[in-house]
Amino acid sequence: MPNARQAGWLRRCLAAGVAGAFLALGAAGCASNGAAKAADPARVQRLGALFVQTMPIGWIAERVAQLDPQWPMQQHAGKFTPAQLACTRGELTADKVDATVIGNAQAFARRYPDRVEESIQLLEAGAAETTGMLMRAGVREGTGGAKVDASRLMAELTAAQLRSFVTLTENPQYAELRQALRLDGITSASSRQESRQRGFRLGQSLMAAPLLSAFERCNISPAAIFDKPGMPA
């Protein structure tokens, strides 16, 4: 069983999952970029798949879209035609949203090619599965599902899964991997409320790039969703 500190991390991931369900509009974060010897493309592809398993943003977007016919316009829906809304939603399918997460994996691999293999091993050992499970459970609760029993979820984790998860969230050796996954802000939060807030901002950051790409493909000006230049309405 996890100790009190580890249980706190697990619960904060649940809270972040709930917050991430409400993927609002916001400014995109910039992935680090760098040049070095290239990693094996097949291994980079595997890393991308593990990033998606760890941070299932496409799954979250798809669930929210099913529950809210006005998403992602929400309170701005009246400013757009039904055709524009339909086009935008069609451009925000799970695979297209997850491309942002895969892009973060690719950027990590370009900057740290010698860290790709160890990152894959850690995520495959259980960190990806555990984090993704917690995120999805939190989203289900936050979007009308049954209340999550965090203790029951934690009891279902194997020792290997928990060890891998704690290594990802705590070990300084994986600080850059946490940053690439956007987990660093969540795991360092001091409370469940702060994790919700950081998870919400994470959703904003990860959704901004695919949302703006959808606007471009649908010939929609994003100006309508801003009260002031650069500020979400």
PDB file of C-alpha atoms in Angstrom:
ATOM      1  CA  MET A   1       0.000   0.000   0.000  1.00  0.00           C
ATOM      2  CA  PRO A   2       1.251   3.531  -0.698  1.00  0.00           C
ATOM      3  CA  ASN A   3       2.309   5.733   2.179  1.00  0.00           C
ATOM      4  CA  ALA A   4       0.580   9.026   2.982  1.00  0.00           C
ATOM      5  CA  ARG A   5       2.824  11.072   0.679  1.00  0.00           C
ATOM      6  CA  GLN A   6       2.400   8.696  -2.227  1.00  0.00           C
ATOM      7  CA  ALA A   7      -1.346   8.573  -1.664  1.00  0.00           C
ATOM      8  CA  GLY A   8      -1.342  12.372  -1.900  1.00  0.00           C
ATOM      9  CA  TRP A   9       0.289  12.214  -5.332  1.00  0.00           C
ATOM     10  CA  LEU A  10      -2.277   9.713  -6.545  1.00  0.00           C
ATOM     11  CA  ARG A  11      -5.153  11.857  -5.326  1.00  0.00           C
ATOM     12  CA  ARG A  12      -3.634  14.949  -6.939  1.00  0.00           C
ATOM     13  CA  CYS A  13      -3.532  13.095 -10.273  1.00  0.00           C
ATOM     14  CA  LEU A  14      -7.202  12.280  -9.807  1.00  0.00           C
ATOM     15  CA  ALA A  15      -7.920  15.951  -9.128  1.00  0.00           C
ATOM     16  CA  ALA A  16      -5.963  17.000 -12.203  1.00  0.00           C
ATOM     17  CA  GLY A  17      -7.958  14.528 -14.262  1.00  0.00           C
ATOM     18  CA  VAL A  18     -11.188  16.129 -13.104  1.00  0.00           C
ATOM     19  CA  ALA A  19      -9.910  19.597 -13.953  1.00  0.00           C
ATOM     20  CA  GLY A  20      -8.585  18.506 -17.323  1.00  0.00           C
ATOM     21  CA  ALA A  21     -12.091  17.421 -18.304  1.00  0.00           C
ATOM     22  CA  PHE A  22     -13.073  21.052 -18.733  1.00  0.00           C
ATOM     23  CA  LEU A  23     -10.495  21.781 -21.440  1.00  0.00           C
ATOM     24  CA  ALA A  24     -10.957  25.526 -21.872  1.00  0.00           C
ATOM     25  CA  LEU A  25      -9.256  27.962 -24.225  1.00  0.00           C
ATOM     26  CA  GLY A  26      -5.827  29.274 -23.363  1.00  0.00           C
ATOM     27  CA  ALA A  27      -2.282  30.002 -24.431  1.00  0.00           C
ATOM     28  CA  ALA A  28      -0.197  27.069 -25.643  1.00  0.00           C
ATOM     29  CA  GLY A  29       2.972  26.058 -23.862  1.00  0.00           C
ATOM     30  CA  CYS A  30       6.139  25.777 -25.919  1.00  0.00           C
ATOM     31  CA  ALA A  31       7.908  22.426 -26.045  1.00  0.00           C
ATOM     32  CA  SER A  32      11.671  22.501 -25.696  1.00  0.00           C
ATOM     33  CA  ASN A  33      13.610  22.003 -28.856  1.00  0.00           C
ATOM     34  CA  GLY A  34      17.196  21.043 -29.357  1.00  0.00           C
ATOM     35  CA  ALA A  35      19.613  19.358 -31.702  1.00  0.00           C
ATOM     36  CA  ALA A  36      21.635  16.231 -30.966  1.00  0.00           C
ATOM     37  CA  LYS A  37      22.097  12.767 -32.417  1.00  0.00           C
ATOM     38  CA  ALA A  38      18.748  11.396 -33.503  1.00  0.00           C
ATOM     39  CA  ALA A  39      16.984   8.642 -31.595  1.00  0.00           C
ATOM     40  CA  ASP A  40      15.649   5.547 -33.364  1.00  0.00           C
ATOM     41  CA  PRO A  41      12.393   6.654 -35.075  1.00  0.00           C
ATOM     42  CA  ALA A  42      10.642   3.439 -34.048  1.00  0.00           C
ATOM     43  CA  ARG A  43      11.496   4.074 -30.404  1.00  0.00           C
ATOM     44  CA  VAL A  44      10.357   7.667 -30.663  1.00  0.00           C
ATOM     45  CA  GLN A  45       7.063   6.386 -32.035  1.00  0.00           C
ATOM     46  CA  ARG A  46       6.778   4.031 -29.060  1.00  0.00           C
ATOM     47  CA  LEU A  47       7.535   6.901 -26.683  1.00  0.00           C
ATOM     48  CA  GLY A  48       4.764   8.933 -28.307  1.00  0.00           C
ATOM     49  CA  ALA A  49       2.271   6.120 -27.729  1.00  0.00           C
ATOM     50  CA  LEU A  50       3.302   5.950 -24.075  1.00  0.00           C
ATOM     51  CA  PHE A  51       2.904   9.723 -23.728  1.00  0.00           C
ATOM     52  CA  VAL A  52      -0.674   9.375 -24.989  1.00  0.00           C
ATOM     53  CA  GLN A  53      -1.332   6.534 -22.549  1.00  0.00           C
ATOM     54  CA  THR A  54       0.035   8.659 -19.706  1.00  0.00           C
ATOM     55  CA  MET A  55      -1.823  11.845 -20.658  1.00  0.00           C
ATOM     56  CA  PRO A  56      -5.007  10.738 -22.499  1.00  0.00           C
ATOM     57  CA  ILE A  57      -5.999  14.234 -23.623  1.00  0.00           C
ATOM     58  CA  GLY A  58      -7.662  12.963 -26.802  1.00  0.00           C
ATOM     59  CA  TRP A  59      -9.815  10.597 -24.759  1.00  0.00           C
ATOM     60  CA  ILE A  60     -10.767  13.480 -22.452  1.00  0.00           C
ATOM     61  CA  ALA A  61     -11.653  15.747 -25.374  1.00  0.00           C
ATOM     62  CA  GLU A  62     -13.777  13.018 -26.938  1.00  0.00           C
ATOM     63  CA  ARG A  63     -15.662  12.413 -23.685  1.00  0.00           C
ATOM     64  CA  VAL A  64     -16.326  16.115 -23.117  1.00  0.00           C
ATOM     65  CA  ALA A  65     -17.481  16.501 -26.737  1.00  0.00           C
ATOM     66  CA  GLN A  66     -19.990  13.689 -26.237  1.00  0.00           C
ATOM     67  CA  LEU A  67     -21.383  15.329 -23.107  1.00  0.00           C
ATOM     68  CA  ASP A  68     -21.424  18.955 -24.302  1.00  0.00           C
ATOM     69  CA  PRO A  69     -22.787  19.649 -27.815  1.00  0.00           C
ATOM     70  CA  GLN A  70     -21.427  23.223 -27.609  1.00  0.00           C
ATOM     71  CA  TRP A  71     -17.859  22.174 -26.883  1.00  0.00           C
ATOM     72  CA  PRO A  72     -15.302  23.654 -27.556  1.00  0.00           C
ATOM     73  CA  MET A  73     -17.158  26.946 -28.117  1.00  0.00           C
ATOM     74  CA  GLN A  74     -19.253  26.681 -24.941  1.00  0.00           C
ATOM     75  CA  GLN A  75     -20.303  30.188 -23.891  1.00  0.00           C
ATOM     76  CA  HIS A  76     -19.094  31.527 -27.260  1.00  0.00           C
ATOM     77  CA  ALA A  77     -21.257  29.139 -29.291  1.00  0.00           C
ATOM     78  CA  GLY A  78     -23.706  31.891 -30.285  1.00  0.00           C
ATOM     79  CA  LYS A  79     -20.929  33.674 -32.180  1.00  0.00           C
ATOM     80  CA  PHE A  80     -20.501  30.780 -34.622  1.00  0.00           C
ATOM     81  CA  THR A  81     -22.728  29.082 -37.169  1.00  0.00           C
ATOM     82  CA  PRO A  82     -23.743  25.422 -36.718  1.00  0.00           C
ATOM     83  CA  ALA A  83     -21.500  24.562 -39.664  1.00  0.00           C
ATOM     84  CA  GLN A  84     -18.514  26.246 -38.022  1.00  0.00           C
ATOM     85  CA  LEU A  85     -19.155  24.429 -34.751  1.00  0.00           C
ATOM     86  CA  ALA A  86     -19.502  21.103 -36.551  1.00  0.00           C
ATOM     87  CA  CYS A  87     -16.313  21.688 -38.531  1.00  0.00           C
ATOM     88  CA  THR A  88     -14.344  22.591 -35.416  1.00  0.00           C
ATOM     89  CA  ARG A  89     -15.571  19.538 -33.523  1.00  0.00           C
ATOM     90  CA  GLY A  90     -14.718  17.358 -36.500  1.00  0.00           C
ATOM     91  CA  GLU A  91     -11.155  18.655 -36.384  1.00  0.00           C
ATOM     92  CA  LEU A  92     -10.807  17.874 -32.667  1.00  0.00           C
ATOM     93  CA  THR A  93     -11.064  14.109 -32.787  1.00  0.00           C
ATOM     94  CA  ALA A  94      -9.049  12.087 -30.291  1.00  0.00           C
ATOM     95  CA  ASP A  95      -6.270  11.258 -32.748  1.00  0.00           C
ATOM     96  CA  LYS A  96      -5.819  14.887 -33.798  1.00  0.00           C
ATOM     97  CA  VAL A  97      -5.780  16.138 -30.206  1.00  0.00           C
ATOM     98  CA  ASP A  98      -3.338  13.409 -29.181  1.00  0.00           C
ATOM     99  CA  ALA A  99      -0.994  14.610 -31.936  1.00  0.00           C
ATOM    100  CA  THR A 100      -0.090  17.479 -29.591  1.00  0.00           C
ATOM    101  CA  VAL A 101       0.986  15.012 -26.894  1.00  0.00           C
ATOM    102  CA  ILE A 102       2.931  12.978 -29.461  1.00  0.00           C
ATOM    103  CA  GLY A 103       4.619  16.198 -30.572  1.00  0.00           C
ATOM    104  CA  ASN A 104       5.785  16.722 -26.991  1.00  0.00           C
ATOM    105  CA  ALA A 105       7.303  13.235 -27.030  1.00  0.00           C
ATOM    106  CA  GLN A 106       9.069  13.965 -30.301  1.00  0.00           C
ATOM    107  CA  ALA A 107      10.439  17.240 -28.933  1.00  0.00           C
ATOM    108  CA  PHE A 108      11.705  15.415 -25.843  1.00  0.00           C
ATOM    109  CA  ALA A 109      13.395  12.801 -28.039  1.00  0.00           C
ATOM    110  CA  ARG A 110      15.080  15.487 -30.147  1.00  0.00           C
ATOM    111  CA  ARG A 111      16.435  17.243 -27.090  1.00  0.00           C
ATOM    112  CA  TYR A 112      17.319  14.144 -25.053  1.00  0.00           C
ATOM    113  CA  PRO A 113      17.916  11.292 -27.542  1.00  0.00           C
ATOM    114  CA  ASP A 114      19.984   9.406 -24.978  1.00  0.00           C
ATOM    115  CA  ARG A 115      17.040   9.448 -22.533  1.00  0.00           C
ATOM    116  CA  VAL A 116      14.464   7.880 -24.840  1.00  0.00           C
ATOM    117  CA  GLU A 117      15.139   4.259 -23.910  1.00  0.00           C
ATOM    118  CA  GLU A 118      15.142   4.764 -20.140  1.00  0.00           C
ATOM    119  CA  SER A 119      11.958   6.834 -20.415  1.00  0.00           C
ATOM    120  CA  ILE A 120      10.231   4.074 -22.371  1.00  0.00           C
ATOM    121  CA  GLN A 121      11.289   1.496 -19.783  1.00  0.00           C
ATOM    122  CA  LEU A 122       9.933   3.573 -16.903  1.00  0.00           C
ATOM    123  CA  LEU A 123       6.614   4.306 -18.571  1.00  0.00           C
ATOM    124  CA  GLU A 124       6.195   0.693 -19.699  1.00  0.00           C
ATOM    125  CA  ALA A 125       6.893  -0.514 -16.153  1.00  0.00           C
ATOM    126  CA  GLY A 126       3.562   0.933 -15.025  1.00  0.00           C
ATOM    127  CA  ALA A 127       3.884   4.702 -14.787  1.00  0.00           C
ATOM    128  CA  ALA A 128       2.000   5.314 -18.042  1.00  0.00           C
ATOM    129  CA  GLU A 129      -0.817   2.888 -17.247  1.00  0.00           C
ATOM    130  CA  THR A 130      -1.219   4.139 -13.670  1.00  0.00           C
ATOM    131  CA  THR A 131      -1.196   7.849 -14.498  1.00  0.00           C
ATOM    132  CA  GLY A 132      -3.591   7.384 -17.418  1.00  0.00           C
ATOM    133  CA  MET A 133      -5.949   5.310 -15.267  1.00  0.00           C
ATOM    134  CA  LEU A 134      -6.032   7.994 -12.587  1.00  0.00           C
ATOM    135  CA  MET A 135      -6.602  10.760 -15.123  1.00  0.00           C
ATOM    136  CA  ARG A 136      -9.489   8.919 -16.766  1.00  0.00           C
ATOM    137  CA  ALA A 137     -11.047   8.047 -13.418  1.00  0.00           C
ATOM    138  CA  GLY A 138     -10.930  11.673 -12.353  1.00  0.00           C
ATOM    139  CA  VAL A 139     -12.487  12.791 -15.630  1.00  0.00           C
ATOM    140  CA  ARG A 140     -15.311  10.265 -15.347  1.00  0.00           C
ATOM    141  CA  GLU A 141     -16.139  11.596 -11.883  1.00  0.00           C
ATOM    142  CA  GLY A 142     -15.853  15.210 -12.993  1.00  0.00           C
ATOM    143  CA  THR A 143     -18.180  14.674 -15.942  1.00  0.00           C
ATOM    144  CA  GLY A 144     -21.052  13.066 -14.081  1.00  0.00           C
ATOM    145  CA  GLY A 145     -19.794   9.582 -13.348  1.00  0.00           C
ATOM    146  CA  ALA A 146     -19.709   7.819 -10.017  1.00  0.00           C
ATOM    147  CA  LYS A 147     -17.520   9.297  -7.301  1.00  0.00           C
ATOM    148  CA  VAL A 148     -14.060   7.796  -7.402  1.00  0.00           C
ATOM    149  CA  ASP A 149     -12.925   5.762  -4.421  1.00  0.00           C
ATOM    150  CA  ALA A 150      -9.256   6.736  -4.412  1.00  0.00           C
ATOM    151  CA  SER A 151      -8.385   4.166  -1.748  1.00  0.00           C
ATOM    152  CA  ARG A 152      -9.910   1.368  -3.822  1.00  0.00           C
ATOM    153  CA  LEU A 153      -8.030   2.494  -6.915  1.00  0.00           C
ATOM    154  CA  MET A 154      -4.756   2.648  -5.029  1.00  0.00           C
ATOM    155  CA  ALA A 155      -5.350  -0.814  -3.563  1.00  0.00           C
ATOM    156  CA  GLU A 156      -5.601  -2.206  -7.092  1.00  0.00           C
ATOM    157  CA  LEU A 157      -2.100  -1.040  -8.014  1.00  0.00           C
ATOM    158  CA  THR A 158       0.696  -3.587  -8.001  1.00  0.00           C
ATOM    159  CA  ALA A 159       3.969  -2.844  -6.253  1.00  0.00           C
ATOM    160  CA  ALA A 160       5.685  -2.517  -9.640  1.00  0.00           C
ATOM    161  CA  GLN A 161       3.081  -0.042 -10.909  1.00  0.00           C
ATOM    162  CA  LEU A 162       3.325   2.060  -7.776  1.00  0.00           C
ATOM    163  CA  ARG A 163       7.123   2.012  -7.805  1.00  0.00           C
ATOM    164  CA  SER A 164       7.179   3.134 -11.433  1.00  0.00           C
ATOM    165  CA  PHE A 165       4.602   5.860 -10.798  1.00  0.00           C
ATOM    166  CA  VAL A 166       6.452   7.208  -7.758  1.00  0.00           C
ATOM    167  CA  THR A 167       9.743   7.166  -9.680  1.00  0.00           C
ATOM    168  CA  LEU A 168       8.176   9.207 -12.458  1.00  0.00           C
ATOM    169  CA  THR A 169       6.605  11.734 -10.092  1.00  0.00           C
ATOM    170  CA  GLU A 170       9.469  12.071  -7.587  1.00  0.00           C
ATOM    171  CA  ASN A 171      12.875  11.050  -8.916  1.00  0.00           C
ATOM    172  CA  PRO A 172      14.983  14.081  -9.983  1.00  0.00           C
ATOM    173  CA  GLN A 173      16.443  11.955 -12.777  1.00  0.00           C
ATOM    174  CA  TYR A 174      13.092  12.201 -14.584  1.00  0.00           C
ATOM    175  CA  ALA A 175      12.452  15.923 -14.128  1.00  0.00           C
ATOM    176  CA  GLU A 176      12.750  16.581 -17.869  1.00  0.00           C
ATOM    177  CA  LEU A 177      10.388  13.710 -18.658  1.00  0.00           C
ATOM    178  CA  ARG A 178       7.825  15.131 -16.207  1.00  0.00           C
ATOM    179  CA  GLN A 179       8.164  18.507 -17.893  1.00  0.00           C
ATOM    180  CA  ALA A 180       7.637  16.991 -21.340  1.00  0.00           C
ATOM    181  CA  LEU A 181       4.534  15.190 -20.083  1.00  0.00           C
ATOM    182  CA  ARG A 182       3.347  18.395 -18.348  1.00  0.00           C
ATOM    183  CA  LEU A 183       3.147  16.451 -15.079  1.00  0.00           C
ATOM    184  CA  ASP A 184       5.650  18.553 -13.168  1.00  0.00           C
ATOM    185  CA  GLY A 185       3.117  21.198 -12.162  1.00  0.00           C
ATOM    186  CA  ILE A 186       0.547  18.661 -11.002  1.00  0.00           C
ATOM    187  CA  THR A 187       2.840  16.504  -8.898  1.00  0.00           C
ATOM    188  CA  SER A 188       4.387  19.523  -7.163  1.00  0.00           C
ATOM    189  CA  ALA A 189       1.010  20.969  -6.145  1.00  0.00           C
ATOM    190  CA  SER A 190       0.520  21.264  -2.401  1.00  0.00           C
ATOM    191  CA  SER A 191      -3.208  20.534  -2.304  1.00  0.00           C
ATOM    192  CA  ARG A 192      -6.035  18.880  -4.223  1.00  0.00           C
ATOM    193  CA  GLN A 193      -7.492  22.292  -5.066  1.00  0.00           C
ATOM    194  CA  GLU A 194      -4.174  23.482  -6.478  1.00  0.00           C
ATOM    195  CA  SER A 195      -3.929  20.287  -8.526  1.00  0.00           C
ATOM    196  CA  ARG A 196      -7.386  20.950  -9.980  1.00  0.00           C
ATOM    197  CA  GLN A 197      -6.301  24.453 -10.965  1.00  0.00           C
ATOM    198  CA  ARG A 198      -3.053  23.228 -12.493  1.00  0.00           C
ATOM    199  CA  GLY A 199      -4.844  20.400 -14.269  1.00  0.00           C
ATOM    200  CA  PHE A 200      -7.244  22.936 -15.757  1.00  0.00           C
ATOM    201  CA  ARG A 201      -4.337  25.032 -17.015  1.00  0.00           C
ATOM    202  CA  LEU A 202      -2.740  21.885 -18.402  1.00  0.00           C
ATOM    203  CA  GLY A 203      -5.895  21.198 -20.371  1.00  0.00           C
ATOM    204  CA  GLN A 204      -5.829  24.755 -21.680  1.00  0.00           C
ATOM    205  CA  SER A 205      -2.223  24.473 -22.780  1.00  0.00           C
ATOM    206  CA  LEU A 206      -2.559  21.115 -24.494  1.00  0.00           C
ATOM    207  CA  MET A 207      -5.797  22.049 -26.243  1.00  0.00           C
ATOM    208  CA  ALA A 208      -4.710  25.449 -27.525  1.00  0.00           C
ATOM    209  CA  ALA A 209      -2.599  24.205 -30.449  1.00  0.00           C
ATOM    210  CA  PRO A 210      -5.137  21.701 -31.859  1.00  0.00           C
ATOM    211  CA  LEU A 211      -7.954  24.215 -31.336  1.00  0.00           C
ATOM    212  CA  LEU A 212      -6.187  26.945 -33.271  1.00  0.00           C
ATOM    213  CA  SER A 213      -5.311  24.453 -36.008  1.00  0.00           C
ATOM    214  CA  ALA A 214      -8.994  23.494 -36.188  1.00  0.00           C
ATOM    215  CA  PHE A 215      -9.979  27.160 -36.528  1.00  0.00           C
ATOM    216  CA  GLU A 216      -7.474  27.555 -39.355  1.00  0.00           C
ATOM    217  CA  ARG A 217      -8.748  24.510 -41.248  1.00  0.00           C
ATOM    218  CA  CYS A 218     -12.354  25.639 -40.747  1.00  0.00           C
ATOM    219  CA  ASN A 219     -11.589  29.243 -41.834  1.00  0.00           C
ATOM    220  CA  ILE A 220     -12.668  30.649 -38.481  1.00  0.00           C
ATOM    221  CA  SER A 221     -11.095  33.705 -36.899  1.00  0.00           C
ATOM    222  CA  PRO A 222     -10.217  33.014 -33.262  1.00  0.00           C
ATOM    223  CA  ALA A 223     -10.804  36.683 -32.431  1.00  0.00           C
ATOM    224  CA  ALA A 224     -14.409  35.973 -31.416  1.00  0.00           C
ATOM    225  CA  ILE A 225     -13.321  33.989 -28.369  1.00  0.00           C
ATOM    226  CA  PHE A 226     -11.220  36.804 -26.922  1.00  0.00           C
ATOM    227  CA  ASP A 227     -12.447  39.885 -25.087  1.00  0.00           C
ATOM    228  CA  LYS A 228      -9.019  41.471 -25.382  1.00  0.00           C
ATOM    229  CA  PRO A 229      -6.068  40.496 -27.572  1.00  0.00           C
ATOM    230  CA  GLY A 230      -4.369  37.489 -26.028  1.00  0.00           C
ATOM    231  CA  MET A 231      -6.886  37.085 -23.212  1.00  0.00           C
ATOM    232  CA  PRO A 232      -9.534  34.333 -23.154  1.00  0.00           C
ATOM    233  CA  ALA A 233     -13.063  35.704 -22.827  1.00  0.00           C
TER     234      ALA A 233
END
